[in-house]
XYZ file of C-alpha atoms in Angstrom:
320
model
C 0.081 0.023 -0.135
C 1.086 3.578 -0.901
C 2.395 5.403 2.253
C 0.275 8.632 1.380
C -3.071 6.135 1.859
C -2.106 4.843 5.188
C -4.886 5.800 7.997
C -1.825 7.563 10.135
C -1.059 11.121 10.909
C 1.053 13.360 8.542
C 3.904 13.360 11.116
C 4.142 9.309 11.263
C 3.802 9.159 7.376
C 6.517 11.776 7.077
C 8.837 9.487 9.220
C 8.084 6.482 6.939
C 8.591 8.482 3.744
C 11.995 10.131 5.179
C 13.049 6.525 6.190
C 12.427 5.213 2.522
C 13.792 8.432 0.632
C 16.795 8.967 3.298
C 15.660 12.515 3.571
C 14.805 14.435 6.821
C 11.358 14.333 8.500
C 10.876 17.914 8.126
C 11.461 17.769 4.182
C 9.120 14.759 4.105
C 6.289 16.360 5.878
C 6.916 19.623 3.463
C 6.534 17.027 0.333
C 3.140 15.613 1.996
C 1.877 19.230 2.373
C 2.625 20.114 -1.401
C 1.374 16.901 -2.580
C -1.946 17.377 -0.439
C -2.373 20.623 -1.484
C -1.968 19.599 -5.337
C -4.424 16.765 -4.833
C -7.269 18.827 -3.156
C -6.996 21.510 -6.094
C -7.169 18.948 -8.929
C -10.345 17.623 -7.016
C -11.809 21.181 -6.730
C -11.150 22.020 -10.365
C -13.277 18.986 -11.345
C -16.211 20.043 -8.908
C -19.502 20.366 -10.651
C -23.038 21.403 -9.576
C -26.041 18.661 -10.242
C -27.413 21.458 -12.655
C -24.336 21.061 -14.708
C -24.128 17.236 -14.724
C -27.982 17.254 -15.750
C -27.125 19.863 -18.679
C -24.274 17.462 -19.382
C -26.143 14.542 -19.907
C -28.805 15.992 -21.678
C -26.578 17.484 -24.199
C -25.231 13.986 -24.834
C -28.719 12.131 -24.538
C -28.312 9.310 -27.243
C -29.667 6.055 -27.656
C -28.959 3.221 -30.028
C -32.143 1.546 -31.065
C -32.510 -2.424 -30.660
C -34.717 -2.899 -33.779
C -37.545 -4.037 -31.591
C -39.971 -1.288 -30.697
C -41.263 -2.929 -27.627
C -37.670 -3.345 -26.171
C -36.978 -0.188 -27.072
C -39.883 1.272 -25.268
C -39.136 -0.418 -22.164
C -35.567 0.820 -22.389
C -36.592 4.552 -22.979
C -35.753 4.423 -26.690
C -32.752 1.849 -26.879
C -29.455 1.482 -25.280
C -28.194 4.410 -23.606
C -24.896 6.248 -24.304
C -22.870 7.271 -21.154
C -24.167 4.032 -19.446
C -22.513 0.474 -18.811
C -25.539 -1.944 -19.884
C -25.309 -5.486 -18.845
C -27.294 -8.088 -20.811
C -27.428 -11.670 -19.279
C -29.427 -14.836 -19.966
C -29.453 -18.478 -20.990
C -27.719 -19.841 -23.969
C -29.584 -19.327 -27.388
C -31.890 -16.894 -25.925
C -30.226 -14.262 -28.480
C -27.247 -12.365 -26.268
C -24.848 -12.298 -29.210
C -27.490 -11.501 -31.914
C -28.405 -8.529 -29.865
C -24.748 -7.497 -29.495
C -24.394 -7.634 -33.296
C -27.500 -5.742 -33.852
C -26.280 -3.195 -31.657
C -23.002 -2.845 -33.401
C -24.716 -2.488 -36.827
C -27.592 -0.165 -35.397
C -24.865 2.232 -33.927
C -24.254 3.123 -37.571
C -27.550 4.427 -38.584
C -27.154 7.842 -40.033
C -28.306 10.751 -37.955
C -30.595 11.629 -40.836
C -32.403 8.430 -40.189
C -32.698 8.932 -36.346
C -29.224 7.282 -35.525
C -25.823 7.964 -34.301
C -23.838 7.420 -37.157
C -21.065 5.902 -35.327
C -18.961 3.262 -35.180
C -18.587 0.054 -33.024
C -16.006 -2.058 -31.035
C -16.714 -5.777 -30.553
C -14.594 -7.578 -28.028
C -15.128 -11.415 -28.400
C -14.102 -13.601 -25.596
C -15.751 -16.717 -26.808
C -15.568 -16.923 -30.360
C -19.178 -16.466 -30.912
C -19.122 -13.401 -33.375
C -20.152 -14.364 -36.702
C -19.230 -12.161 -39.457
C -21.876 -13.944 -42.105
C -24.721 -13.044 -39.399
C -23.255 -9.628 -39.305
C -23.381 -9.160 -43.137
C -27.087 -10.276 -42.871
C -28.236 -7.951 -40.128
C -26.264 -5.136 -41.923
C -28.004 -5.949 -45.202
C -31.413 -5.841 -43.500
C -30.520 -2.538 -41.929
C -29.710 -0.794 -45.436
C -33.327 -2.468 -46.772
C -34.781 -0.891 -43.466
C -33.498 2.555 -44.252
C -34.566 2.265 -48.026
C -38.069 1.627 -46.936
C -38.123 4.233 -44.670
C -37.208 6.575 -47.242
C -39.951 5.206 -49.510
C -42.689 5.270 -46.886
C -41.583 8.919 -45.924
C -40.676 10.014 -49.488
C -37.825 11.236 -48.070
C -35.165 12.758 -50.399
C -32.281 11.629 -48.003
C -30.279 9.209 -50.036
C -28.783 5.856 -48.652
C -25.212 5.821 -49.038
C -24.371 3.243 -46.531
C -23.830 -0.347 -47.977
C -23.648 -3.623 -45.776
C -19.688 -3.676 -46.572
C -19.423 0.093 -45.095
C -20.997 -1.343 -41.931
C -18.774 -4.432 -41.461
C -15.468 -1.928 -42.015
C -17.099 0.069 -39.138
C -16.767 -2.705 -36.764
C -13.472 -2.954 -35.073
C -13.099 -6.544 -33.834
C -10.931 -7.746 -31.147
C -10.610 -11.666 -30.317
C -9.561 -12.406 -26.829
C -8.219 -15.617 -25.464
C -7.420 -15.010 -21.744
C -8.537 -12.895 -18.999
C -5.025 -11.087 -19.141
C -5.557 -10.170 -22.765
C -9.231 -8.995 -22.120
C -7.644 -6.542 -18.787
C -4.852 -5.188 -21.622
C -7.535 -4.464 -24.377
C -9.830 -2.782 -21.939
C -6.838 -0.737 -20.654
C -6.018 0.000 -24.280
C -9.635 1.347 -25.135
C -9.212 4.791 -23.817
C -6.197 5.454 -26.349
C -8.249 3.589 -29.369
C -11.247 5.628 -28.736
C -9.087 8.887 -28.595
C -8.061 7.947 -32.015
C -11.250 6.790 -33.251
C -13.697 9.672 -31.965
C -16.731 8.222 -33.808
C -16.687 4.927 -31.926
C -20.098 5.086 -29.876
C -20.474 1.245 -28.590
C -18.182 -1.168 -27.213
C -19.650 -4.578 -26.677
C -18.009 -7.219 -24.631
C -19.231 -10.779 -25.499
C -19.026 -11.898 -22.752
C -17.509 -10.299 -19.879
C -17.544 -13.311 -17.492
C -16.092 -16.221 -20.003
C -12.352 -15.704 -19.066
C -13.099 -15.000 -15.321
C -15.224 -18.202 -14.550
C -12.339 -20.676 -14.489
C -8.959 -20.663 -13.665
C -9.088 -18.075 -10.585
C -8.158 -19.951 -7.175
C -8.102 -16.387 -5.371
C -11.709 -15.143 -5.747
C -10.738 -11.865 -4.002
C -8.066 -11.207 -6.840
C -10.821 -11.813 -9.364
C -13.198 -9.271 -7.414
C -10.266 -6.592 -7.583
C -9.608 -7.376 -10.995
C -13.040 -7.095 -12.085
C -13.904 -3.840 -10.192
C -11.085 -2.293 -11.911
C -12.340 -3.362 -15.358
C -15.964 -2.101 -14.281
C -14.165 1.187 -13.410
C -12.553 1.833 -16.587
C -15.542 0.875 -18.588
C -17.660 3.152 -16.544
C -15.006 6.199 -16.951
C -14.705 5.317 -20.865
C -18.474 5.693 -21.224
C -18.598 9.047 -19.564
C -15.816 10.589 -21.047
C -16.316 9.645 -24.692
C -20.125 9.554 -24.193
C -20.821 6.022 -25.540
C -22.560 2.886 -24.699
C -20.695 0.110 -22.950
C -22.674 -2.997 -23.573
C -21.842 -6.419 -21.198
C -23.046 -9.706 -22.303
C -23.109 -12.211 -19.418
C -23.676 -15.832 -18.861
C -25.661 -17.396 -16.252
C -24.512 -19.750 -13.579
C -26.443 -21.435 -10.536
C -26.620 -20.677 -6.635
C -28.139 -22.242 -3.890
C -30.863 -20.107 -2.209
C -33.850 -20.821 -0.224
C -33.300 -24.546 -0.219
C -32.911 -24.981 -4.107
C -30.553 -24.190 -6.964
C -31.590 -21.026 -8.837
C -30.199 -19.243 -12.309
C -28.305 -16.383 -11.667
C -25.765 -14.024 -13.953
C -22.279 -15.003 -13.640
C -19.538 -13.181 -11.520
C -21.866 -12.922 -8.321
C -23.351 -10.311 -6.133
C -20.752 -7.813 -6.223
C -20.488 -7.652 -10.056
C -24.068 -6.522 -10.028
C -23.219 -3.218 -8.722
C -20.777 -2.308 -11.284
C -23.095 -1.551 -14.206
C -26.087 1.243 -14.851
C -28.672 -0.934 -16.085
C -29.252 -4.750 -16.231
C -31.276 -6.617 -18.695
C -32.283 -10.075 -18.209
C -33.263 -12.350 -21.311
C -35.485 -15.407 -20.739
C -37.851 -17.780 -22.190
C -41.381 -17.619 -21.378
C -42.881 -20.715 -23.023
C -41.550 -20.517 -26.618
C -41.448 -16.714 -26.549
C -38.183 -14.633 -25.886
C -38.467 -11.618 -23.033
C -36.319 -9.064 -21.714
C -36.783 -7.618 -18.150
C -35.159 -4.699 -16.776
C -34.050 -6.133 -13.394
C -32.020 -2.831 -12.224
C -31.842 0.654 -13.333
C -31.843 3.926 -11.758
C -34.441 5.693 -13.556
C -36.063 3.111 -15.859
C -39.261 1.368 -14.590
C -39.213 -2.479 -14.092
C -40.823 -4.011 -17.180
C -40.666 -6.905 -19.803
C -41.148 -6.989 -23.344
C -41.175 -9.698 -25.935
C -38.800 -9.709 -28.841
C -37.753 -12.407 -31.721
C -34.491 -13.321 -33.407
C -35.248 -13.306 -37.198
C -33.440 -13.733 -40.290
C -32.653 -9.863 -40.192
C -32.140 -9.682 -36.736
C -33.786 -8.880 -33.492
C -37.559 -7.684 -33.948
C -40.836 -7.408 -32.518
C -42.260 -10.504 -31.420
C -44.830 -12.090 -33.632
C -47.094 -13.038 -30.704
C -50.607 -11.594 -30.380
C -50.410 -11.615 -26.625
C -49.617 -8.448 -24.921
C -45.828 -7.787 -25.251
C -45.339 -5.357 -22.688
C -45.575 -5.928 -18.930
C -45.136 -3.176 -16.442
C -44.093 -4.592 -12.928
C -45.685 -3.039 -9.885
């Protein structure tokens, strides 16, 4: 631990520092005073009022559509920028499909109601399918053409499926050390590619579920990753989407499904969306959010990507 962070008096810290640096105790105390004043000044310079924060958030308020109107509805218009959104569910429920859909939809031009951005896709499981991404990109372009015809809009659709694929930056990750290294590198990468508006990690848990004997170390590493991703989302006004797996835990006398990485990880995201089966229909449920109401909506995975459910039943259910 750093001497400056020890819960001891300034005099005691001075003695420790002077012993390490071979300087006098008086000199060490003076160094501590200067360092403390500089630290306090840097904090004060970054102080904002709540009104400043609200104005900043409203100016950068942007959302990425999921291509499912019912799902967008419960999400307040889509996946929010400046936020970390965790999406979890059982295998085959459509997590990767939704991740690819978001990587495509973030590129919808501004004149069509999109962000006109680019995507980073971090693949830890090898589940990203470029053929599927091309298929969804093609459907996205067709939807924009249909939008033009419907509104008799003069906007030209210049985007082609090939262009969409060229704007998805893909990272294949094979270990938790690689995952940590890439996440550390993201700040520099996004600084050089400022039009990136979404970072998708598929999945966040894969390399952290096995091989960790020291669970305390795992928690510290994951907490560091979460902090970097939250700072990234705020600094560059982009969306961070974390896809997560499920596991089982023993509670109330039985084994129950829950998202991987434990309870401490659940506090590391802004919003949490749970995907689940209800009979033969896929549903999404808002499990956690500081401002969205708990609600569920059905959705479908089609050849064109994520779309509204074809069920005739009520698609949106608000939780009281």
